[in-house]
Every structure is written in structure tokens, then in C-alpha cells.
Tab-separated table of C-alpha atoms and ligand atoms in Angstrom:
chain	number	residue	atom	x	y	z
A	2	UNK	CA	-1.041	-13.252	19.152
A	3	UNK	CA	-4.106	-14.723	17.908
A	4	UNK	CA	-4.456	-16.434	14.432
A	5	UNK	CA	-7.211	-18.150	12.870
A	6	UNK	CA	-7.189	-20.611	9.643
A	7	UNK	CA	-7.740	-19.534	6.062
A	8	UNK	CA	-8.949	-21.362	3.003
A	9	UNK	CA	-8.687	-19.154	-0.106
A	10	UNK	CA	-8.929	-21.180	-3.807
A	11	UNK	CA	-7.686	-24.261	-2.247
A	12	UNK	CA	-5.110	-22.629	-0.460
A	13	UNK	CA	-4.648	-22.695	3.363
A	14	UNK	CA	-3.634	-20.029	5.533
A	15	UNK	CA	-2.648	-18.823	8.872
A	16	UNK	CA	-3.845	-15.018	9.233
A	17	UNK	CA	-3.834	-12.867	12.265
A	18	UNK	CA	-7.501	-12.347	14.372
A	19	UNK	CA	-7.912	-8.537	14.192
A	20	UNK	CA	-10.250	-6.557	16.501
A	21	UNK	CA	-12.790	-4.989	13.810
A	22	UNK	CA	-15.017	-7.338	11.647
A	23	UNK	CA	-14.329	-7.086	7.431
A	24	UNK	CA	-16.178	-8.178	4.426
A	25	UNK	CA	-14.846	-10.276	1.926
A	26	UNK	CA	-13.039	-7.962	-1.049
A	27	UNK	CA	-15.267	-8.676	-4.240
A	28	UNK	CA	-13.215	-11.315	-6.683
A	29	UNK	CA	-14.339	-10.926	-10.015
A	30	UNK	CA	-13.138	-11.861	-14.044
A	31	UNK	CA	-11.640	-8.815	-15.004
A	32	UNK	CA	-14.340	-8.599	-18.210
A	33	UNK	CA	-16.950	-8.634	-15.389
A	34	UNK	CA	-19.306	-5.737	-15.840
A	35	UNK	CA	-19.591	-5.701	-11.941
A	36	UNK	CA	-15.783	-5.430	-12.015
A	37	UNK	CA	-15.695	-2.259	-14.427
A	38	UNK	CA	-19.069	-0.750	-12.404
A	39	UNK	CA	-16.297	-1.307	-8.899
A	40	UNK	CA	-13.629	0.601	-10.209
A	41	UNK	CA	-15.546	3.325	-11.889
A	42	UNK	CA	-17.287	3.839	-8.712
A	43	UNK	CA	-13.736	3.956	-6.693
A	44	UNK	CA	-14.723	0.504	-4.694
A	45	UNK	CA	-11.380	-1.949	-4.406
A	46	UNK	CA	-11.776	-5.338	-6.443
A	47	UNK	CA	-9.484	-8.661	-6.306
A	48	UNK	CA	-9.366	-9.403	-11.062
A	49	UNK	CA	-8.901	-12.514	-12.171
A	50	UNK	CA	-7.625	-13.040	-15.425
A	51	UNK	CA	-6.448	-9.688	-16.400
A	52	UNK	CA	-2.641	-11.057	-17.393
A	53	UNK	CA	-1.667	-7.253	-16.401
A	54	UNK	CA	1.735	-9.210	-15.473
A	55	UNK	CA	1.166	-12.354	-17.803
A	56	UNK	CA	4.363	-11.688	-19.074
A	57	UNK	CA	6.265	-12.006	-16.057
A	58	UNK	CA	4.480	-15.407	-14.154
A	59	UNK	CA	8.193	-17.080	-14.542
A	60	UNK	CA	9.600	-14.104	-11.973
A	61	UNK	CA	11.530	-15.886	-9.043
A	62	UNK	CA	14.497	-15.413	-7.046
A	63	UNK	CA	17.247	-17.161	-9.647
A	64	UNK	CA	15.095	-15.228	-12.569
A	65	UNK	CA	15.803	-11.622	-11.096
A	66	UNK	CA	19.333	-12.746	-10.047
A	67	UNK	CA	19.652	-13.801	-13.655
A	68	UNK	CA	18.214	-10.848	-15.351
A	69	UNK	CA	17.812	-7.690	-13.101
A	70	UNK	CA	21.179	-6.506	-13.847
A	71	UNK	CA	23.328	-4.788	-11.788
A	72	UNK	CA	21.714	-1.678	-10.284
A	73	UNK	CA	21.278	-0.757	-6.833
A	74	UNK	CA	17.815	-1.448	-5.207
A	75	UNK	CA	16.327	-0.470	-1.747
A	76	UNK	CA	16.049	-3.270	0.804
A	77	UNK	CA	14.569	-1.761	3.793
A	78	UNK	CA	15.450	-4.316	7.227
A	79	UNK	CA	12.855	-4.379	10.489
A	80	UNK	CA	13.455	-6.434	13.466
A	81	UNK	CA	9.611	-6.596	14.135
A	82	UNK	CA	8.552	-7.467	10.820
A	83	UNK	CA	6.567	-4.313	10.262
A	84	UNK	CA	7.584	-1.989	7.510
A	85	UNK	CA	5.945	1.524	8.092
A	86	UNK	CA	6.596	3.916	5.977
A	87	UNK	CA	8.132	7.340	6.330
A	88	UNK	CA	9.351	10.156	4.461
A	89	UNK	CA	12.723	11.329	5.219
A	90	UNK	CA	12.087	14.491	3.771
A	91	UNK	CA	10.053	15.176	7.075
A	92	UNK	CA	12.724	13.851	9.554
A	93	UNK	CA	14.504	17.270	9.793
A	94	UNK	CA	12.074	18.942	11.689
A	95	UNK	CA	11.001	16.142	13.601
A	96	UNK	CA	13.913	15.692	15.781
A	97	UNK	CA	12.784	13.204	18.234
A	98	UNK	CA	11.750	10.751	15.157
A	99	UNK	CA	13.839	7.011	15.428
A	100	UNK	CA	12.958	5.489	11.819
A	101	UNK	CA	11.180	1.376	13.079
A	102	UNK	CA	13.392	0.493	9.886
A	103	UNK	CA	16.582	0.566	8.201
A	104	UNK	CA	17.599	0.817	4.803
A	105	UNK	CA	20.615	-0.105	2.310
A	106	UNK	CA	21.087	-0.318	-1.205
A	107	UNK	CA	22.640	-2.782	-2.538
A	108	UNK	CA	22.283	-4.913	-5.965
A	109	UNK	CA	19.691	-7.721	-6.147
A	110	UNK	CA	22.427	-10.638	-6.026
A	111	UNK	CA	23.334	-9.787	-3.039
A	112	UNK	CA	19.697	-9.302	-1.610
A	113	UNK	CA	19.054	-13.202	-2.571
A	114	UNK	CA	22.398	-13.568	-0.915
A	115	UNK	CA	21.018	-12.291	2.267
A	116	UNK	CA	17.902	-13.718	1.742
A	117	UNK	CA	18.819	-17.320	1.567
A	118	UNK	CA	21.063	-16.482	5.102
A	119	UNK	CA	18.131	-15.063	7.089
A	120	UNK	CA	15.881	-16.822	5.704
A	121	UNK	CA	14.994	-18.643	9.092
A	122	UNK	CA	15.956	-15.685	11.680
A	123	UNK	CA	12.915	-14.721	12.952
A	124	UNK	CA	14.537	-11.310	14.371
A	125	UNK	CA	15.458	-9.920	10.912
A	126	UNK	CA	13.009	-9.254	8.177
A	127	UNK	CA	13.483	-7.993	4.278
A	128	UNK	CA	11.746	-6.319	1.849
A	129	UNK	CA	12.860	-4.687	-1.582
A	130	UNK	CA	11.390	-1.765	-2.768
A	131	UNK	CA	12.259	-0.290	-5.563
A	132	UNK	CA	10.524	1.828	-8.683
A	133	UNK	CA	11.443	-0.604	-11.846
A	134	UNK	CA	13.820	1.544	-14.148
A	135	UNK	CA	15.966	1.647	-17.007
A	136	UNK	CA	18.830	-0.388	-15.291
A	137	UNK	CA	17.385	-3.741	-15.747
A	138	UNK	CA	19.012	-6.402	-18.432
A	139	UNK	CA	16.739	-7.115	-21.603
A	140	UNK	CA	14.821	-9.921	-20.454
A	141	UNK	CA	13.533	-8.234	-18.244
A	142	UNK	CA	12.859	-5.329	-20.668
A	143	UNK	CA	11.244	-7.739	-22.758
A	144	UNK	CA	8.936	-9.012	-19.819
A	145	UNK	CA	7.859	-5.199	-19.099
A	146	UNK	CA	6.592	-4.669	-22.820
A	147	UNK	CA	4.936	-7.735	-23.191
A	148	UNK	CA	2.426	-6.881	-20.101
A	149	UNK	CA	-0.718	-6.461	-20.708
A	150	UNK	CA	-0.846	-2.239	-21.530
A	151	UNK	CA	-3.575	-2.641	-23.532
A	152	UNK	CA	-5.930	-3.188	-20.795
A	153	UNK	CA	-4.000	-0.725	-18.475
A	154	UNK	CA	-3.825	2.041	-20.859
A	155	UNK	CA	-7.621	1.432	-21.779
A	156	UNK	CA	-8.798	1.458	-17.904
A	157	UNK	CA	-6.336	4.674	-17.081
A	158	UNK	CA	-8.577	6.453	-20.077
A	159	UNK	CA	-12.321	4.830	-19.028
A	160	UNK	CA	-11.679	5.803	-15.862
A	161	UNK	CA	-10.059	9.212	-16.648
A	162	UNK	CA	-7.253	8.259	-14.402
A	163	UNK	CA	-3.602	10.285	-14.880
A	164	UNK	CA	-0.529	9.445	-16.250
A	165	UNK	CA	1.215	6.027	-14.511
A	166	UNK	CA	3.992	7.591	-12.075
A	167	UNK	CA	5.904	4.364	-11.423
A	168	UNK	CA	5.926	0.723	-10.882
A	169	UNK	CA	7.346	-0.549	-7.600
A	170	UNK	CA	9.053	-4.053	-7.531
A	171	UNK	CA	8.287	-5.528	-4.132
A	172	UNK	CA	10.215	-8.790	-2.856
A	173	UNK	CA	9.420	-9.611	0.407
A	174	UNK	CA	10.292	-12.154	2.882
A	175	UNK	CA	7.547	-14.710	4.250
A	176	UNK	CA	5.962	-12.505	7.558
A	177	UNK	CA	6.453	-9.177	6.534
A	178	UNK	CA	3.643	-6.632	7.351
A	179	UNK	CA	3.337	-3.275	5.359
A	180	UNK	CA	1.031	-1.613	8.110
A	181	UNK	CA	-2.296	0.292	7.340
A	182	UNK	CA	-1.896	3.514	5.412
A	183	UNK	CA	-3.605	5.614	2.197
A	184	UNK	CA	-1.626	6.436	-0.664
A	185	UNK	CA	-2.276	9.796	-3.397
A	186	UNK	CA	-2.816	7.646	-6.401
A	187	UNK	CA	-4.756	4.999	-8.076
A	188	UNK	CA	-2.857	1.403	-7.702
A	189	UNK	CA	-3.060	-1.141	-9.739
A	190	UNK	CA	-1.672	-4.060	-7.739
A	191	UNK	CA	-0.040	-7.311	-9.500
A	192	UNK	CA	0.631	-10.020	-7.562
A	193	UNK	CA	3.482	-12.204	-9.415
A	194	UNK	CA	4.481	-14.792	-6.756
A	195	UNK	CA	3.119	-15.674	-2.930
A	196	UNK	CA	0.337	-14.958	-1.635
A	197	UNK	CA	-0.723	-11.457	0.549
A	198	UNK	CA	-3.722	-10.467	2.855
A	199	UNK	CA	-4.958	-6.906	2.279
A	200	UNK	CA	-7.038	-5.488	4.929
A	201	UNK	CA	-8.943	-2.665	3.430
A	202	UNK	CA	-10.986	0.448	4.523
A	203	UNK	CA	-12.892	3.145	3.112
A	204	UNK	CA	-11.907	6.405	3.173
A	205	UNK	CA	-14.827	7.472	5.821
A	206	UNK	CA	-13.426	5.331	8.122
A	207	UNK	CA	-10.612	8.453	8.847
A	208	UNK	CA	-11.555	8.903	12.445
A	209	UNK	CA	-11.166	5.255	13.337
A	210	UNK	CA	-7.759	5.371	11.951
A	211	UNK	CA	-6.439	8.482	13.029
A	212	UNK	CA	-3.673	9.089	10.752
A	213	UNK	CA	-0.318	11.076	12.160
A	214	UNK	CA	-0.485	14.727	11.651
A	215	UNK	CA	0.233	15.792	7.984
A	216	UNK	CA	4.095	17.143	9.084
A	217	UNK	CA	5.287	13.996	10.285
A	218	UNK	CA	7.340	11.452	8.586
A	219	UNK	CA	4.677	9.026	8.810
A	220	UNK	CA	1.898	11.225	7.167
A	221	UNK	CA	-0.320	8.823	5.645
A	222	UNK	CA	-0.323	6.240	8.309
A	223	UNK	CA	-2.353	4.999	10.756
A	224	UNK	CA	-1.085	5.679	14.489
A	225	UNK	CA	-2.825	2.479	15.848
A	226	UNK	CA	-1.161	-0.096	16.077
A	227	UNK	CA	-3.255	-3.028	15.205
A	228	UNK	CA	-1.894	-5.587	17.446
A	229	UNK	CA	-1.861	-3.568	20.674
A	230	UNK	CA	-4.756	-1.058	20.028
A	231	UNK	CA	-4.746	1.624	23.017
A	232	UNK	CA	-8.183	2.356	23.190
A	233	UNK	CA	-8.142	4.774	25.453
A	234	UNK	CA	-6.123	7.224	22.784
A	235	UNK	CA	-8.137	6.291	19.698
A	236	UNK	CA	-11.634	5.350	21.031
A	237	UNK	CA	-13.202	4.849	17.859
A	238	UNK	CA	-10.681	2.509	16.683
A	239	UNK	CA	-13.396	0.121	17.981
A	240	UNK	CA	-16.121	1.264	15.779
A	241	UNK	CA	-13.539	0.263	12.826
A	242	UNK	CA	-14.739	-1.581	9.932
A	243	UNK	CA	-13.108	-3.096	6.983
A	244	UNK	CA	-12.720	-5.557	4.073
A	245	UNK	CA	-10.542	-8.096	3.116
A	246	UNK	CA	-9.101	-10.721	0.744
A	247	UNK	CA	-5.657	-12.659	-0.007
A	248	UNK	CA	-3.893	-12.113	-3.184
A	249	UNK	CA	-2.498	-14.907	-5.183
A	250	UNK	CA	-0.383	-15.082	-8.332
A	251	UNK	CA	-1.738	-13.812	-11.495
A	252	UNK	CA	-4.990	-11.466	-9.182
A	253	UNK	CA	-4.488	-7.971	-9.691
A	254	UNK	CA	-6.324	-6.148	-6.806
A	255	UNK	CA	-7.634	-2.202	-7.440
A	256	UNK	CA	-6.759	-0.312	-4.700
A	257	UNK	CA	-8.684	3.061	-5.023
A	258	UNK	CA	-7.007	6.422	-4.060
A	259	UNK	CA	-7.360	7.218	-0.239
A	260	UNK	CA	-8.569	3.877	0.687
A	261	UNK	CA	-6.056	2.590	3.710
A	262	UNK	CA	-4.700	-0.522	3.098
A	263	UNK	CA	-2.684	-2.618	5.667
A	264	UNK	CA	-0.444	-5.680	3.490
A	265	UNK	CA	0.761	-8.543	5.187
A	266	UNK	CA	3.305	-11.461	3.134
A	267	UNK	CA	1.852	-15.210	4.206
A	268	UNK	CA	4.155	-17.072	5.726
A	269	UNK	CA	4.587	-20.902	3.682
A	270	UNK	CA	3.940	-19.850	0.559
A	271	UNK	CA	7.914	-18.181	0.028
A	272	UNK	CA	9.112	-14.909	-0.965
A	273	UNK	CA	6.132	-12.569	-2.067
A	274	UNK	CA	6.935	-10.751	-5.845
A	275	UNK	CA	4.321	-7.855	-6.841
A	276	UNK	CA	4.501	-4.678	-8.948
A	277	UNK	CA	2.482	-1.540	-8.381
A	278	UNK	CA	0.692	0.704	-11.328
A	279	UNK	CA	0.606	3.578	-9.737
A	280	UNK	CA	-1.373	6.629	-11.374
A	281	UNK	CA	-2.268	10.113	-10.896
A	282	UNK	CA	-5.595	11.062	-9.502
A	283	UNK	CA	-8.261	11.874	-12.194
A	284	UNK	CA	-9.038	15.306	-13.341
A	285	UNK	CA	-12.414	16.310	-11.629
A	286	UNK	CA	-14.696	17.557	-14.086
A	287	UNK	CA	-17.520	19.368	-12.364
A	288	UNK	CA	-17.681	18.959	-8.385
A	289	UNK	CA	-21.087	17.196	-7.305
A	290	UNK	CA	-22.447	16.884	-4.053
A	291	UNK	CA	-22.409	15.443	-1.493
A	292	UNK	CA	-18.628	15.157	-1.567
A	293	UNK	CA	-16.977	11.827	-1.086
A	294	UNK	CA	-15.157	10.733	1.839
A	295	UNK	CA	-11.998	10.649	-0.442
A	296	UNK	CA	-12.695	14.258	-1.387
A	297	UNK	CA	-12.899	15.621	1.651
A	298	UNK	CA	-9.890	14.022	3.276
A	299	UNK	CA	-7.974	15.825	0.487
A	300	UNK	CA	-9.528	19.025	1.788
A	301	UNK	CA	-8.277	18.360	5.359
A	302	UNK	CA	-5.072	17.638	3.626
A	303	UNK	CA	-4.816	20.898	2.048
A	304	UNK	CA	-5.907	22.780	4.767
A	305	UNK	CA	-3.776	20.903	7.268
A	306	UNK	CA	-0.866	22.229	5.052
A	307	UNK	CA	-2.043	25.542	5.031
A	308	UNK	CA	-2.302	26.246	8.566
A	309	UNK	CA	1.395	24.063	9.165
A	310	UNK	CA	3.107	26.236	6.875
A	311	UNK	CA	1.811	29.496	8.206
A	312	UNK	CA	2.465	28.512	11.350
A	313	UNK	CA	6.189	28.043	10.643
A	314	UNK	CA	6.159	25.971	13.942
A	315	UNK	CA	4.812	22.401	14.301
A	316	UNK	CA	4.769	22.789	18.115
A	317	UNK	CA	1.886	25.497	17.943
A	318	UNK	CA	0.081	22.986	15.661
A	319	UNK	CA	-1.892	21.203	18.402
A	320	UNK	CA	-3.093	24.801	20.572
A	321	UNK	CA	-4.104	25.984	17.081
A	322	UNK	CA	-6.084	23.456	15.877
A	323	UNK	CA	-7.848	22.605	18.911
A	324	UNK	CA	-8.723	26.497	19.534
A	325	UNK	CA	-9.912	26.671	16.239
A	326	UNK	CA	-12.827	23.710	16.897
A	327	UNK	CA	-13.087	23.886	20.879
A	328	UNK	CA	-16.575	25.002	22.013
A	329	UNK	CA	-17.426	26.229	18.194
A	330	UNK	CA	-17.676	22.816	16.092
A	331	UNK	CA	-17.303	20.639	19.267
B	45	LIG	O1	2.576	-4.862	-0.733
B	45	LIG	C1	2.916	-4.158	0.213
B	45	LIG	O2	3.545	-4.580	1.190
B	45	LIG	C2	2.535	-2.703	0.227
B	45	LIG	C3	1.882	-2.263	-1.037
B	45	LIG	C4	1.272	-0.903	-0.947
B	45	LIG	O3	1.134	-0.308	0.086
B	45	LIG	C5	0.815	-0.286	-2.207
B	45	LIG	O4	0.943	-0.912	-3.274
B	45	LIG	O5	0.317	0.845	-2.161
B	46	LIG	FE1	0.233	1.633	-0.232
């Protein structure tokens, strides 16, 4: 696999040579007019200075052992390093679906545990995953109130965003890849400790993506796989064109709804912490046109819905869809 070298605020990297050119992410202070003008105009930035997590900077390994308490978290395993997601609510009807990772729950002692053993096998990656909640011990509590919700709550109103939903806790080993994908909300993402390379693209770049169909367990992400691109099924996978940046402690990076996003952990810099600000989507006041790439891949969402739950039958999906198109809007 090819790599090439990264420097990044004094920092040096190894990163993997992708097939599609990118443009740096803008970094910017957080009090940066540009900054606010980005994220009220649904463009990704990399903030400085923000503190969103301030409160939370001494997060490490013995920290959360000490303080997490003793609830059960996710820790999803992958023998190729990549973690793509899928939604096990959709593996019923897809029979022929083998999940590309495993999951347990277990507390986060004995994650460290495992941690510290694998630490050097190459065949057996970890990453944690789990929505912060009520079971943690007061410390951490503490930590979670002391962020920085004044400037949260006051960009969720400026920017008419909806409520917050959740806030993952991701711990992952050195390596591991979250592959490209969109998500439904707004994210803000906090990087706590280690550092990881987003690879971004905009919403109109949907047909060089080509996303599974909207029934399958892995809804949302790309079917390319970025390391052995078959060209020949998804042609304009060449015409792909991104952004991207590396995410250090303390940067919080906007990550607008619908924009794909591919995540990958750096390997010498340790175990990668972050936490996710999810929120709703804002309210759209009055519809103006011409509609935004974002907007209109919710419309193919919603109609892609429509037409797989009147059909009853994801195997008359492909006939229908193509019929619909073929020779009329081809
Ligand atoms: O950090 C990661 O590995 C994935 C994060 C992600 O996909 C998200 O925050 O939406
Ligand atoms: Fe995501």
C-alpha cells in the first residue's frame, strides 16, 4: 500500500496515498468570522481554541479506567482494521449479509485490559463506541459539565441546528480506519487525545461514491473500497474529489450533515480519544432554490424508502428502479 509523509503543526505522519486529489480542510480560531461564515454556510472547518472538551484534556487510558465506572460499553473487533458500519436492524432481510466486524460489551477495565494485550497484533484491531450516559462515576460527571456548552448551545441556536441527540466516546487503537460514509446530523467532533486524518467530501460528490442501496445494513456507506477501487463498477469513482486535514488534541472539526467522511487513527501517536456532538438537522424555514446537494440526497432518501416499502420485496428493487429511468431520464 502506498503512504506518503505528513507534517501537520510540527507533527509527522505516515498517511495512506489515495487515488483522488483533496484540498486542505480550512483550520481556523474558533472566534474567526471565516469560521462562523463556514459553518453557517454547511462547509466542514478544523477550530482551534474552542475548549468544547477543555474540561476533559487529562482523558487517558488509567483516567477512564479510574473514573468511567462500571457500565458496559461497545468494543467493536476487525481483523482488517476497517470498521464499517452497519445497522443490524437491516440484517433480517438481508440474509446473505456477514457483518466485516464483531462486537462485545464489556466494561472499560477490561477493554484497557485487552488493549494493553493486543496492543502489537497487527491481525486484531479495537475500537469503543459508545453514547456517554448516566453510568459514568462523578469525575467524569464533573468533566461533562464543565465543557464548554456555552459555545455549543450558542452555535446549535445561530445556526438553528436541533436538539444534541448524543455524544459518542470513541477509543481507538493506533491503525484503525472508520471508512467513508454520511451521517443524518450535524457533528461536532472533539478530538481529546491522538491524532486522526479525515478525508472529506461534499455532498455532490454522491455519484462518485455510490452509497449501498437505502435497505441494506450498510446504508450510508460508500461501496468503494478505497484501497482496491474497481473501476470498472463505479467509473466515476475516478472523477472523485475531496478535502482533508488531521485532527489533533484540543481541534474540534465541523462535520456538516450529509458530507461523507472517511476517519482513519494515526499510527505513533497512541490510542485515539474523541467525543461526538451530534445534533438534529435544522428546521428549514422557507425552501430556496436551487436546492443543495445535501437537500436533494435527502429527497432520494425519501423516495428510495418509498418505493422499498411499497415494494415489500428488495429483490424487485433493482428491475424497478432501472425501468423507471431506462430510455426516459437516461
Ligand atoms: O472517528 C471515527 O472513527 C468516526 C467518527 C464519525 O464517523 C463521526 O463522528 O460521525
Ligand atoms: Fe460519521
Amino acid at each position: 500500500m502506498a503512504t506518503e509523509n505528513t507534517v501537520n503543526s510540527g507533527e509527522k505522519f505516515v498517511t495512506k496515498k489515495y487515488p483522488f486529489s483533496t484540498q486542505p480542510i480550512p483550520r481556523l480560531y474558533y472566534r474567526d468570522p471565516k469560521a462562523e461564515h463556514l459553518i453557517q454556510s454547511g462547509q466542514p472547518v478544523i477550530l482551534t481554541g474552542s475548549n468544547l472538551v477543555g474540561s476533559a484534556y487529562h482523558w487517558d487510558m488509567d483516567y477512564l479506567c479510574s473514573n468511567l465506572g462500571c457500565g458496559q460499553y461497545t468494543v467493536y473487533t476487525s481483523s482488517s482494521g476497517k470498521f464499517k458500519y452497519y445497522d443490524e436492524k437491516k440484517m433480517p432481510e438481508n440474509k446473505d449479509f456477514k457483518p466485516p466486524t464483531s462486537h462485545t460489551d464489556m466494561t472499560f477495565q477490561e477493554f484497557a485490559a485487552k488493549l494493553k494485550q493486543e496492543r502489537n497484533n497487527e491481525k486484531e484491531r479495537m475500537y469503543l463506541q459508545q453514547p456517554l450516559n448516566d453510568t459514568v462515576g462523578k469525575w467524569i460527571v464533573m468533566d461533562f459539565t464543565n465543557f464548554n456548552w456555552e459555545w455549543a448551545n450558542q452555535q446549535q441556536k445561530t445556526n438553528r441546528w436541533g436538539p444534541l441527540t448524543s455524544n459518542l466516546l470513541l477509543v481507538g487503537m493506533e491503525g484503525v480506519i472508520t471508512p467513508a460514509h454520511y451521517d443524518e446530523q450535524e457533528n461536532l467532533f472533539a478530538q481529546i487525545q491522538g491524532y486522526k486524518r479525515f478525508l472529506l467530501f461534499d455532498p455532490d460528490q454522491f455519484e462518485c461514491l455510490y452509497p449501498y442501496p437505502i435497505y441494506h445494513p450498510h446504508d450510508r456507506q460508500s461501496q468503494v473500497d478505497f484501497d482496491n477501487p474497481d473501476f470498472e463498477k463505479f467509473p466515476k469513482f475516478a472523477d472523485l474529489k475531496g478535502y482533508e486535514g488531521i485532527v489533533g488534541p484540543k481541534d474540534v472539526l465541523y462535520i456538516p450533515m450529509y458530507w461523507w467522511h472517511q476517519v482513519e487513527s494515526l499510527s505513533g501517536h497512541g490510542e485515539t480519544i474523541s467525543i461526538t456532538f451530534w445534533y438534529k438537522a435544522a428546521q428549514t424555514m422557507k425552501v430556496v432554490y436551487p436546492l443543495t446537494a445535501g437537500q436533494k440526497v435527502a429527497i432520494m432518501r425519501n423516495i428510495e424508502k418509498m418505493i422499498a416499502e411499497a415494494l415489500n420485496d428488495k429483490s424487485e428493487m433493482s428491475p424497478f428502479m432501472s425501468n423507471m429511468v431506462l430510455g426516459r431520464y437516461t
